[in-house]
Short mmCIF file of C-alpha atoms and ligand atoms in Angstrom, two decimals:
data_model
loop_
_atom_site.label_atom_id
_atom_site.label_comp_id
_atom_site.label_asym_id
_atom_site.label_seq_id
_atom_site.Cartn_x
_atom_site.Cartn_y
_atom_site.Cartn_z
CA UNK A 1 107.66 84.93 87.03
CA UNK A 2 104.49 86.78 87.89
CA UNK A 3 101.48 86.54 85.75
CA UNK A 4 99.99 89.91 85.60
CA UNK A 5 96.11 90.55 84.62
CA UNK A 6 95.50 94.16 83.52
CA UNK A 7 91.99 95.25 83.88
CA UNK A 8 92.65 98.83 84.66
CA UNK A 9 94.12 99.45 81.18
CA UNK A 10 90.63 98.50 79.56
CA UNK A 11 89.45 101.88 80.82
CA UNK A 12 89.70 104.87 78.61
CA UNK A 13 93.25 106.05 78.00
CA UNK A 14 92.51 109.45 79.85
CA UNK A 15 92.98 107.26 83.15
CA UNK A 16 96.76 106.51 82.82
CA UNK A 17 99.93 106.99 80.89
CA UNK A 18 102.68 104.58 80.19
CA UNK A 19 105.44 104.58 83.12
CA UNK A 20 108.86 104.03 82.14
CA UNK A 21 110.15 103.03 85.39
CA UNK A 22 113.74 103.82 86.10
CA UNK A 23 117.37 102.51 86.30
CA UNK A 24 118.99 102.55 89.56
CA UNK A 25 122.61 101.38 90.61
CA UNK A 26 121.29 98.63 92.63
CA UNK A 27 118.25 96.81 93.38
CA UNK A 28 118.34 94.94 96.72
CA UNK A 29 115.32 93.67 98.78
CA UNK A 30 115.82 94.97 102.28
CA UNK A 31 112.29 93.84 103.86
CA UNK A 32 110.16 91.35 102.30
CA UNK A 33 106.77 90.09 103.53
CA UNK A 34 106.75 86.36 103.15
CA UNK A 35 103.46 85.78 104.51
CA UNK A 36 101.68 88.35 102.13
CA UNK A 37 103.40 86.90 99.15
CA UNK A 38 102.26 83.59 100.16
CA UNK A 39 98.49 84.69 100.52
CA UNK A 40 98.89 86.37 96.95
CA UNK A 41 100.43 83.03 95.61
CA UNK A 42 103.40 84.88 94.30
CA UNK A 43 106.77 82.88 93.59
CA UNK A 44 109.09 83.99 96.55
CA UNK A 45 112.08 82.34 95.04
CA UNK A 46 111.73 84.44 91.84
CA UNK A 47 110.96 87.72 93.82
CA UNK A 48 113.93 87.26 95.98
CA UNK A 49 116.40 86.72 92.72
CA UNK A 50 118.06 89.50 91.02
CA UNK A 51 115.14 89.20 88.27
CA UNK A 52 112.59 89.63 91.01
CA UNK A 53 114.34 92.55 92.62
CA UNK A 54 114.75 94.10 89.25
CA UNK A 55 110.99 93.81 88.65
CA UNK A 56 110.20 95.02 92.15
CA UNK A 57 112.31 98.10 91.87
CA UNK A 58 110.75 99.06 88.49
CA UNK A 59 114.41 98.61 86.68
CA UNK A 60 112.72 95.85 84.47
CA UNK A 61 109.06 95.85 83.61
CA UNK A 62 107.97 92.38 82.12
CA UNK A 63 105.81 92.68 78.86
CA UNK A 64 102.69 91.64 80.62
CA UNK A 65 102.82 94.32 83.38
CA UNK A 66 100.62 96.97 82.94
CA UNK A 67 103.32 99.61 83.91
CA UNK A 68 101.31 102.48 84.10
CA UNK A 69 100.99 105.86 86.31
CA UNK A 70 97.35 106.23 87.11
CA UNK A 71 95.66 109.88 86.70
CA UNK A 72 93.72 111.35 89.42
CA UNK A 73 92.95 114.79 91.10
CA UNK A 74 92.59 115.72 94.62
CA UNK A 75 91.61 118.35 97.09
CA UNK A 76 95.17 118.83 98.93
CA UNK A 77 94.26 120.83 102.32
CA UNK A 78 91.06 121.87 100.50
CA UNK A 79 92.45 123.15 97.00
CA UNK A 80 91.60 121.30 94.14
CA UNK A 81 94.79 120.08 91.94
CA UNK A 82 95.24 117.97 89.16
CA UNK A 83 97.60 115.14 90.20
CA UNK A 84 98.45 111.31 89.30
CA UNK A 85 101.11 108.92 90.12
CA UNK A 86 104.16 111.21 90.25
CA UNK A 87 106.43 108.65 91.69
CA UNK A 88 104.60 105.53 91.41
CA UNK A 89 103.20 102.87 88.85
CA UNK A 90 101.02 100.09 88.72
CA UNK A 91 102.92 96.78 87.84
CA UNK A 92 99.44 95.22 87.44
CA UNK A 93 96.93 92.93 89.19
CA UNK A 94 97.39 89.65 90.64
CA UNK A 95 94.73 87.28 91.78
CA UNK A 96 95.34 85.84 95.63
CA UNK A 97 94.78 82.15 96.52
CA UNK A 98 91.38 83.21 97.92
CA UNK A 99 90.67 84.41 94.36
CA UNK A 100 90.72 88.06 95.35
CA UNK A 101 92.06 90.99 92.81
CA UNK A 102 94.95 92.85 94.03
CA UNK A 103 97.15 95.79 92.50
CA UNK A 104 100.75 95.48 92.82
CA UNK A 105 102.23 98.91 93.00
CA UNK A 106 105.62 100.58 93.11
CA UNK A 107 106.25 103.67 95.02
CA UNK A 108 109.37 105.51 94.42
CA UNK A 109 109.72 104.14 91.01
CA UNK A 110 110.93 107.14 88.84
CA UNK A 111 109.36 109.92 87.03
CA UNK A 112 105.96 109.86 84.99
CA UNK A 113 103.74 112.15 83.21
CA UNK A 114 102.55 113.37 86.57
CA UNK A 115 105.71 114.04 88.46
CA UNK A 116 105.19 117.91 88.02
CA UNK A 117 108.40 119.40 89.75
CA UNK A 118 109.01 116.19 91.64
CA UNK A 119 111.88 113.81 91.16
CA UNK A 120 109.85 110.56 91.03
CA UNK A 121 111.55 108.99 93.97
CA UNK A 122 110.95 108.01 97.45
CA UNK A 123 113.23 108.25 100.44
CA UNK A 124 113.93 105.03 102.32
CA UNK A 125 112.73 106.19 105.80
CA UNK A 126 109.35 107.02 104.81
CA UNK A 127 109.00 103.91 102.57
CA UNK A 128 110.05 101.62 105.64
CA UNK A 129 107.63 103.75 107.58
CA UNK A 130 104.63 103.04 105.28
CA UNK A 131 105.68 99.42 105.26
CA UNK A 132 105.64 99.16 108.91
CA UNK A 133 102.59 101.22 109.74
CA UNK A 134 100.58 99.67 107.12
CA UNK A 135 101.40 96.04 108.39
CA UNK A 136 100.67 97.33 112.00
CA UNK A 137 97.31 98.48 110.75
CA UNK A 138 96.55 95.09 109.25
CA UNK A 139 97.64 93.43 112.62
CA UNK A 140 95.03 95.74 114.05
CA UNK A 141 92.29 94.35 111.89
CA UNK A 142 91.80 97.76 110.24
CA UNK A 143 91.38 97.64 106.37
CA UNK A 144 94.61 99.01 104.62
CA UNK A 145 96.79 98.67 101.72
CA UNK A 146 99.48 96.02 102.41
CA UNK A 147 103.36 96.10 102.08
CA UNK A 148 105.26 93.44 100.03
CA UNK A 149 108.71 94.88 100.13
CA UNK A 150 111.08 97.64 100.42
CA UNK A 151 114.01 97.58 98.04
CA UNK A 152 117.12 99.88 98.32
CA UNK A 153 118.15 101.45 94.99
CA UNK A 154 121.82 102.91 95.77
CA UNK A 155 120.78 106.29 95.07
CA UNK A 156 120.78 109.51 97.16
CA UNK A 157 117.91 112.08 96.75
CA UNK A 158 117.63 115.56 98.04
CA UNK A 159 115.02 116.15 100.57
CA UNK A 160 115.59 118.40 103.82
CA UNK A 161 118.75 116.60 103.90
CA UNK A 162 120.30 114.03 101.38
CA UNK A 163 118.71 110.59 101.91
CA UNK A 164 118.81 107.16 100.51
CA UNK A 165 116.13 106.48 98.01
CA UNK A 166 113.90 103.39 98.07
CA UNK A 167 111.00 101.67 96.36
CA UNK A 168 108.18 100.29 98.25
CA UNK A 169 106.12 97.56 96.88
CA UNK A 170 102.43 98.07 97.65
CA UNK A 171 99.45 95.80 97.40
CA UNK A 172 95.83 97.42 97.46
CA UNK A 173 92.41 96.07 96.30
CA UNK A 174 92.69 99.04 94.06
CA UNK A 175 94.15 102.42 93.67
CA UNK A 176 90.94 104.19 92.74
CA UNK A 177 90.61 107.26 94.85
CA UNK A 178 88.00 109.94 95.44
CA UNK A 179 90.30 111.96 93.44
CA UNK A 180 90.21 109.55 90.38
CA UNK A 181 86.43 110.30 90.25
CA UNK A 182 87.23 114.11 90.68
CA UNK A 183 89.67 113.91 87.84
CA UNK A 184 87.18 112.02 85.57
CA UNK A 185 84.57 114.62 86.60
CA UNK A 186 86.80 117.69 85.89
CA UNK A 187 87.44 116.24 82.35
CA UNK A 188 83.79 115.99 81.54
CA UNK A 189 82.38 119.49 81.04
CA UNK A 190 79.44 117.57 80.16
CA UNK A 191 80.95 116.48 76.86
CA UNK A 192 79.79 113.05 75.82
CA UNK A 193 83.23 111.34 75.47
CA UNK A 194 84.51 112.28 78.97
CA UNK A 195 81.04 111.65 80.55
CA UNK A 196 81.49 108.21 79.18
CA UNK A 197 84.89 107.84 81.02
CA UNK A 198 83.44 108.72 84.08
CA UNK A 199 80.57 106.25 83.61
CA UNK A 200 83.10 103.62 82.64
CA UNK A 201 85.24 104.32 85.71
CA UNK A 202 82.23 103.98 88.04
CA UNK A 203 81.14 100.71 86.06
CA UNK A 204 84.58 99.39 86.72
CA UNK A 205 84.46 100.48 90.38
CA UNK A 206 81.39 98.71 91.00
CA UNK A 207 82.51 95.59 89.18
CA UNK A 208 85.77 95.51 91.13
CA UNK A 209 84.56 96.40 94.85
CA UNK A 210 80.91 96.13 95.00
CA UNK A 211 79.80 93.51 92.26
CA UNK A 212 76.60 92.74 94.02
CA UNK A 213 75.36 96.32 93.29
CA UNK A 214 75.61 96.04 89.60
CA UNK A 215 72.06 94.85 89.65
CA UNK A 216 70.59 97.32 92.07
CA UNK A 217 67.82 99.85 90.95
CA UNK A 218 70.13 102.50 90.78
CA UNK A 219 73.89 101.02 90.97
CA UNK A 220 75.46 104.39 91.16
CA UNK A 221 73.27 105.27 94.34
CA UNK A 222 73.97 102.03 95.78
CA UNK A 223 77.87 102.40 95.12
CA UNK A 224 77.72 105.80 96.78
CA UNK A 225 76.05 104.49 99.83
CA UNK A 226 78.21 101.40 100.12
CA UNK A 227 81.50 103.71 99.94
CA UNK A 228 79.99 105.92 102.64
CA UNK A 229 79.40 102.77 104.73
CA UNK A 230 82.65 101.63 104.52
CA UNK A 231 84.38 104.94 105.12
CA UNK A 232 82.20 105.40 108.23
CA UNK A 233 83.49 102.17 109.57
CA UNK A 234 87.05 102.79 108.40
CA UNK A 235 87.41 106.11 110.23
CA UNK A 236 85.55 104.92 113.21
CA UNK A 237 88.19 102.04 113.55
CA UNK A 238 90.96 104.72 113.09
CA UNK A 239 89.44 106.52 116.15
CA UNK A 240 89.34 103.34 118.12
CA UNK A 241 93.07 102.80 118.03
CA UNK A 242 94.22 106.56 117.91
CA UNK A 243 95.62 106.55 114.26
CA UNK A 244 96.23 109.93 112.70
CA UNK A 245 96.43 109.56 109.09
CA UNK A 246 97.91 113.09 108.55
CA UNK A 247 97.06 113.94 105.07
CA UNK A 248 93.41 113.11 104.26
CA UNK A 249 93.31 114.81 100.80
CA UNK A 250 90.61 113.44 98.60
CA UNK A 251 93.47 111.71 96.60
CA UNK A 252 94.14 109.65 99.66
CA UNK A 253 90.74 108.40 100.18
CA UNK A 254 90.24 104.98 98.67
CA UNK A 255 86.93 103.83 97.09
CA UNK A 256 87.90 100.26 98.51
CA UNK A 257 87.61 101.62 101.86
CA UNK A 258 91.20 100.72 102.56
CA UNK A 259 93.68 103.04 104.54
CA UNK A 260 95.85 104.32 101.91
CA UNK A 261 98.96 106.66 101.34
CA UNK A 262 100.96 106.57 104.61
CA UNK A 263 102.97 109.66 104.82
CA UNK A 264 103.30 111.83 108.03
CA UNK A 265 100.78 109.42 109.71
CA UNK A 266 101.29 108.41 113.54
CA UNK A 267 99.50 107.21 116.50
CA UNK A 268 98.13 109.34 119.39
CA UNK A 269 99.70 108.73 122.76
CA UNK A 270 98.51 111.39 125.13
CA UNK A 271 94.76 111.58 124.39
CA UNK A 272 93.60 114.92 123.12
CA UNK A 273 91.29 115.49 120.04
CA UNK A 274 93.35 118.24 118.49
CA UNK A 275 96.50 116.10 118.23
CA UNK A 276 98.33 116.56 115.13
CA UNK A 277 101.84 115.40 114.23
CA UNK A 278 102.28 116.36 110.61
CA UNK A 279 104.56 119.15 110.35
CA UNK A 280 102.61 120.66 107.20
CA UNK A 281 99.26 120.46 108.79
CA UNK A 282 99.44 123.83 110.63
CA UNK A 283 95.87 124.58 111.12
CA UNK A 284 94.97 121.07 112.38
CA UNK A 285 92.85 120.26 109.42
CA UNK A 286 93.61 116.60 109.83
CA UNK A 287 93.89 116.46 113.60
CA UNK A 288 92.49 113.15 115.25
CA UNK A 289 89.16 114.77 116.29
CA UNK A 290 88.89 116.23 112.84
CA UNK A 291 89.30 112.86 110.89
CA UNK A 292 85.22 111.84 110.81
CA UNK A 293 84.46 115.25 109.70
CA UNK A 294 87.16 115.13 106.86
CA UNK A 295 86.13 111.87 105.58
CA UNK A 296 82.37 113.17 105.35
CA UNK A 297 83.75 116.25 103.35
CA UNK A 298 85.59 113.84 101.11
CA UNK A 299 82.46 111.98 100.61
CA UNK A 300 80.72 114.98 99.83
CA UNK A 301 83.22 115.60 97.06
CA UNK A 302 82.57 112.18 95.79
CA UNK A 303 78.83 112.63 95.69
CA UNK A 304 79.28 115.73 93.44
CA UNK A 305 81.27 113.60 90.90
CA UNK A 306 78.43 111.10 90.70
CA UNK A 307 75.74 113.52 90.11
CA UNK A 308 75.64 113.31 86.35
CA UNK A 309 75.48 109.63 86.92
CA UNK A 310 72.97 109.41 89.52
CA UNK A 311 69.78 110.85 87.55
CA UNK A 312 69.21 112.56 84.25
CA UNK A 313 67.21 115.31 86.09
CA UNK A 314 69.68 117.51 88.33
CA UNK A 315 67.35 118.14 90.88
CA UNK A 316 66.57 114.35 91.49
CA UNK A 317 70.28 113.71 91.38
CA UNK A 318 71.17 116.28 93.91
CA UNK A 319 68.23 114.86 96.19
CA UNK A 320 69.56 111.24 95.86
CA UNK A 321 73.08 112.24 96.69
CA UNK A 322 71.78 114.28 99.68
CA UNK A 323 69.86 111.37 101.01
CA UNK A 324 72.78 109.10 100.85
CA UNK A 325 75.40 111.56 102.33
CA UNK A 326 72.94 112.27 105.31
CA UNK A 327 73.51 108.63 106.26
CA UNK A 328 77.24 109.24 106.87
CA UNK A 329 77.02 111.10 110.20
CA UNK A 330 74.44 108.50 111.47
CA UNK A 331 76.65 105.43 110.38
CA UNK A 332 79.82 106.90 111.96
CA UNK A 333 78.07 107.62 115.31
CA UNK A 334 76.79 104.21 115.51
CA UNK A 335 80.16 102.81 114.88
CA UNK A 336 81.79 105.25 117.28
CA UNK A 337 79.57 104.26 120.07
CA UNK A 338 79.81 100.67 119.41
CA UNK A 339 83.48 100.52 119.21
CA UNK A 340 83.85 102.62 122.37
CA UNK A 341 81.23 100.37 124.28
CA UNK A 342 83.53 97.37 123.05
CA UNK A 343 86.55 98.97 124.64
CA UNK A 344 84.80 99.20 127.76
CA UNK A 345 83.17 95.74 127.70
CA UNK A 346 79.69 97.19 127.27
CA UNK A 347 76.78 96.24 125.19
CA UNK A 348 76.33 98.80 122.60
CA UNK A 349 72.60 99.04 122.71
CA UNK A 350 70.31 96.51 124.15
CA UNK A 351 70.70 93.80 126.59
CA UNK A 352 69.87 90.49 125.04
CA UNK A 353 66.66 90.64 126.97
CA UNK A 354 65.82 93.60 124.92
CA UNK A 355 63.28 95.46 127.14
CA UNK A 356 63.32 98.56 124.97
CA UNK A 357 63.09 101.16 127.98
CA UNK A 358 66.14 99.40 129.57
CA UNK A 359 67.95 99.39 126.38
CA UNK A 360 67.34 103.13 125.87
CA UNK A 361 68.60 103.91 129.29
CA UNK A 362 71.58 101.66 128.99
CA UNK A 363 72.42 103.45 125.57
CA UNK A 364 72.33 106.68 127.33
CA UNK A 365 74.36 105.69 130.44
CA UNK A 366 76.94 103.98 128.06
CA UNK A 367 77.26 107.17 125.98
CA UNK A 368 77.57 109.50 128.81
CA UNK A 369 80.25 106.99 130.53
CA UNK A 370 82.19 107.25 127.14
CA UNK A 371 82.04 110.80 126.82
CA UNK A 372 83.08 111.36 130.67
CA UNK A 373 85.93 109.11 130.07
CA UNK A 374 87.54 110.81 127.04
CA UNK A 375 86.96 114.20 128.77
CA UNK A 376 89.07 113.01 131.92
CA UNK A 377 91.55 111.48 129.84
CA UNK A 378 92.02 114.68 128.10
CA UNK A 379 92.09 116.80 131.18
CA UNK A 380 94.58 114.47 132.83
CA UNK A 381 96.72 113.94 129.75
CA UNK A 382 96.39 110.22 129.64
CA UNK A 383 97.74 107.86 127.20
CA UNK A 384 95.11 106.66 125.00
CA UNK A 385 96.38 103.15 124.27
CA UNK A 386 97.36 102.54 127.93
CA UNK A 387 94.46 103.73 129.43
CA UNK A 388 92.36 100.98 127.83
CA UNK A 389 95.05 98.47 128.53
CA UNK A 390 94.85 99.53 132.13
CA UNK A 391 91.14 98.96 132.30
CA UNK A 392 91.17 95.76 130.48
CA UNK A 393 93.55 94.31 133.04
CA UNK A 394 91.68 95.83 135.90
CA UNK A 395 88.51 94.16 134.70
CA UNK A 396 90.30 90.98 134.14
CA UNK A 397 91.33 90.96 137.65
CA UNK A 398 88.08 91.76 139.13
CA UNK A 399 86.37 88.91 136.95
CA UNK A 400 86.19 85.50 138.70
CA UNK A 401 86.35 83.66 135.24
CA UNK A 402 89.80 84.88 134.42
CA UNK A 403 92.96 83.79 135.37
CA UNK A 404 95.37 86.76 135.50
CA UNK A 405 99.07 86.64 135.08
CA UNK A 406 101.12 87.80 138.17
CA UNK A 407 102.69 90.21 135.48
CA UNK A 408 99.36 91.73 134.72
CA UNK A 409 98.44 91.97 138.58
CA UNK A 410 101.60 93.71 139.24
CA UNK A 411 101.05 96.12 136.35
CA UNK A 412 97.69 97.31 137.68
CA UNK A 413 99.15 97.64 141.20
CA UNK A 414 102.04 99.67 139.98
CA UNK A 415 100.01 101.93 137.93
CA UNK A 416 96.99 102.46 140.14
CA UNK A 417 98.25 105.93 141.26
CA UNK A 418 98.71 107.01 137.60
CA UNK A 419 95.00 106.00 137.21
CA UNK A 420 93.64 107.24 140.70
CA UNK A 421 92.32 110.21 138.60
CA UNK A 422 89.64 107.91 137.08
CA UNK A 423 88.52 106.19 140.40
CA UNK A 424 85.06 107.41 140.60
CA UNK A 425 84.54 107.04 136.91
CA UNK A 426 85.91 103.46 137.30
CA UNK A 427 83.19 102.91 140.09
CA UNK A 428 80.42 104.04 137.87
CA UNK A 429 81.74 101.84 134.82
CA UNK A 430 82.05 98.80 137.12
CA UNK A 431 78.33 99.35 138.23
CA UNK A 432 77.15 99.40 134.60
CA UNK A 433 79.11 96.24 133.84
CA UNK A 434 77.69 94.68 136.78
CA UNK A 435 73.88 95.50 135.54
CA UNK A 436 74.94 94.02 132.40
CA UNK A 437 76.17 91.06 134.16
CA UNK A 438 73.14 90.51 136.34
CA UNK A 439 71.10 90.55 133.12
CA UNK A 440 73.44 87.83 131.74
CA UNK A 441 74.78 84.45 132.51
CA UNK A 442 78.07 84.00 134.32
CA UNK A 443 79.69 83.00 131.35
CA UNK A 444 79.43 86.46 130.01
CA UNK A 445 82.15 87.74 132.05
CA UNK A 446 84.37 85.84 129.87
CA UNK A 447 82.90 87.77 126.96
CA UNK A 448 83.42 91.05 128.54
CA UNK A 449 87.18 90.44 128.72
CA UNK A 450 87.35 88.63 125.18
CA UNK A 451 85.62 91.67 123.85
CA UNK A 452 87.73 94.32 125.72
CA UNK A 453 91.11 92.63 124.50
CA UNK A 454 89.67 92.46 121.11
CA UNK A 455 89.33 95.99 121.06
CA UNK A 456 91.94 97.57 123.07
CA UNK A 457 95.43 96.84 121.40
CA UNK A 458 98.08 96.11 123.93
CA UNK A 459 100.67 97.55 121.44
CA UNK A 460 100.59 100.03 118.85
CA UNK A 461 103.51 101.53 116.88
CA UNK A 462 104.74 103.87 119.57
CA UNK A 463 106.31 106.99 118.03
CA UNK A 464 109.83 106.71 119.89
CA UNK A 465 109.95 103.15 118.78
CA UNK A 466 109.06 103.68 115.17
CA UNK A 467 111.72 106.58 114.87
CA UNK A 468 114.72 104.43 116.80
CA UNK A 469 113.86 101.52 114.58
CA UNK A 470 113.99 103.74 111.33
CA UNK A 471 116.81 105.39 112.26
CA UNK A 472 118.92 102.30 112.81
CA UNK A 473 117.85 101.06 109.42
CA UNK A 474 118.60 104.15 107.63
CA UNK A 475 121.96 105.00 109.28
CA UNK A 476 123.40 101.68 110.23
CA UNK A 477 121.77 99.37 107.73
CA UNK A 478 120.63 97.43 110.89
CA UNK A 479 117.06 95.89 110.62
CA UNK A 480 117.23 94.02 113.88
CA UNK A 481 114.88 96.48 115.76
CA UNK A 482 112.60 97.16 112.69
CA UNK A 483 111.97 93.37 112.35
CA UNK A 484 111.27 93.01 116.24
CA UNK A 485 108.86 95.92 115.93
CA UNK A 486 107.06 94.17 113.00
CA UNK A 487 106.85 90.95 114.88
CA UNK A 488 105.59 92.63 118.14
CA UNK A 489 102.92 94.58 116.11
CA UNK A 490 101.57 91.36 114.31
CA UNK A 491 99.07 90.29 116.74
CA UNK A 492 98.65 93.52 118.91
CA UNK A 493 95.45 92.16 120.93
CA UNK A 494 97.61 89.10 122.44
CA UNK A 495 98.19 90.69 125.61
CA UNK A 496 101.57 88.47 125.61
CA UNK A 497 104.26 88.77 128.57
CA UNK A 498 106.58 90.66 125.74
CA UNK A 499 103.76 93.05 124.81
CA UNK A 500 102.66 93.59 128.44
CA UNK A 501 106.15 94.34 129.38
CA UNK A 502 106.24 97.51 127.04
CA UNK A 503 102.37 98.36 127.31
CA UNK A 504 102.82 101.06 129.91
CA UNK A 505 104.53 104.42 129.08
CA UNK A 506 107.52 105.52 131.00
CA UNK A 507 108.35 109.24 131.49
CA UNK A 508 110.84 109.42 128.84
CA UNK A 509 108.49 108.06 126.11
CA UNK A 510 105.99 110.52 127.24
CA UNK A 511 108.25 113.39 126.89
CA UNK A 512 109.41 112.45 123.39
CA UNK A 513 106.04 112.12 122.07
CA UNK A 514 105.07 115.88 123.38
CA UNK A 515 107.42 117.28 120.79
CA UNK A 516 107.06 114.62 117.93
CA UNK A 517 106.78 115.86 114.51
CA UNK A 518 106.09 113.77 111.28
CA UNK A 519 107.15 114.83 107.71
CA UNK A 520 105.67 114.04 104.34
CA UNK A 521 109.06 112.71 102.99
CA UNK A 522 108.04 113.70 99.36
P1 LIG B 601 101.24 111.84 98.57
O1 LIG B 601 101.71 112.88 99.43
O2 LIG B 601 102.30 110.69 98.46
O3 LIG B 601 99.91 111.59 98.54
O4 LIG B 601 101.62 112.52 97.15
C1 LIG B 601 100.91 113.69 96.48
C2 LIG B 601 101.08 113.91 95.12
O5 LIG B 601 102.34 114.12 94.76
C3 LIG B 601 100.82 112.48 94.37
O6 LIG B 601 100.45 112.81 93.08
C4 LIG B 601 102.39 111.90 94.19
O7 LIG B 601 102.49 111.22 93.13
C5 LIG B 601 102.92 113.34 93.99
N1 LIG B 601 104.37 113.31 94.49
C6 LIG B 601 105.05 113.01 95.75
N2 LIG B 601 106.29 112.96 95.93
C7 LIG B 601 106.65 113.20 94.63
C8 LIG B 601 107.95 113.10 93.94
N3 LIG B 601 109.28 113.10 94.91
N4 LIG B 601 108.22 113.21 92.56
C9 LIG B 601 107.09 113.28 92.00
N5 LIG B 601 105.77 113.39 92.36
C10 LIG B 601 105.54 113.34 93.64
MG1 LIG B 602 98.65 110.45 97.81
#
C-alpha cells in the first residue's frame, strides 16, 4: 500500500474536482522505474502486483488518495483558455526518502470535468515517449518531472489512426503551473472570495516550493523573483543540450521550475535556431531559438496574476512586477554565457587572478567565440550534440593530462574532414584556452576536460532512435530496444565506449532527421 498525503485538497474547492478514474479491460505495467520507486520509498512489490497496477492505472483509487483533476487555465499558442486535467488525475502526494514532497499523477486515466471534447485517454506511443524523454532529461541533470511507470490498458483509442491506450504515472514536485495562477486570477474579478483563493494558492506554492521566502519582506515579490530565476536557469539548460519542448503554453510552465508536459518535444540535431519539430507549431512560435523569449512571455503572464497580491496600490504593484521581470533577460543571458563557456572549457568571466580589465576582455572574447561558433554551425549544418562531442575529444587529445582511448583518437581522425569548416575557429578557441592555461596551474587542463564532458552530453535521445524504439514497443510489444535506450541515456556524460560508438551521426540519421515531425498525440 502507499500512504498518501493530500495537501492540495486543503486549497479552495475551485482548484479541483473529484476524478472518477476509469475501468479498463486490463491494467499491466509495461515499464517501471525501480530506482525512482526506491528513491520515493514506494513498495515495489505492491506496485507490481495486480492491486498496484489497478491503482497506477486509475482503476482503483484508494480511500486516502486525493483522486482529483486539477483546474488551470492557459495561453495555448497565445490564446487564453480555461483548461484543467482533462485526461489526468492527482493520486496524491508522497514523501521521498530524502523528505521531499512529490505528486503522484496519472496521465490517461479517464475523463474528468475538464475533458471538454476529449476522451480522457492517452495513447501508448506518446506516454512511452514522455517516460523516455523525461528520464533522459533527468539523466542530463535538467530539472524535470519524472516517470514511474507506463501501463497498458487493453483499450484502443481513435487518434490519426487507432492506437493502444496507456497510462503514464508521473512524479513531480508539484503540478502547479503558470496556468493555475491564471485560472485563479481569471476567477477573481476582484471579488473577495476568489481573491482569497488566489492568495491561498500563492501561499501554498510558496510553502511548497520556496518556504524560505515566507518570511521575506514581500513574499509574493520574492516568490515571483525566485520563479523567474529558476525558469531562466531551466530554459538555459534546454538550450545547452538542444531540447525543444514543442508546446510552451503557459499551462506547460511549472512554478517548481521543472520541465513539464512532454508532448511533441524532440532534440535538435542539425543546428539551426529556427528548428521546429511539432506538426502543429506552424509559425515556429516554440522553435528552439524562441524558447527563452517564450518563457519570458509566460513569466510576464504570471506577473500579471500576482499584481493584486504584490501591493495594494496598483501603480506600485506594477512597478514591483516590472522590476522583477526585468531581471529575467539578464539572468538568462548570464546562464547562456556560462553554459556555453562551460561547453567550450572556458571560464565564463574572470580568471581566478581576477584582474578586472583582463576579465572583461576575456568575457568579450569568449562571447564572440560562442557567437561565431553557432553561426558556423548553422551555416554548415553541423549537428549540435556531435560538434561539442568532437570539440571535447579534440581538446582531450591535445591535453597532456588526459589519457585518450584509441576509440576517441580514431573518431577525431575519422571526422576531421567534417569539422575542417571550423579549423580557423578551432585555432582561435585553442588560443583562448591556452591564455587561460598560462594563467593557471597545469592541473587546470584536467578541469577543462572535465568541465567540457560535464556540459556536452555524448548521447541524447536521437529522433531516429526514439522512433524506432517506440515503433517496436507499440507494434510488436518488444521493449528490448526501448530499455537499451533508457540505459544508454542514464549517464549521458560518461563518454563510455558504447556511447562513443553511436555519438557521431551517419548520413542516414541526418536525412531521417531532416523531415522529422512530432505530434501532440492528444
Ligand atoms: P497537453 O497538450 O497535454 O498539455 O493538454 C492540453 C489540455 O488538453 C489539457 O487540459 C489536457 O488535459 C487536455 N487534453 C489533452 N488530451 C486530452 C484528451 N484526450 N481528453 C481530454 N482532455 C485532453
Ligand atoms: Mg499541458
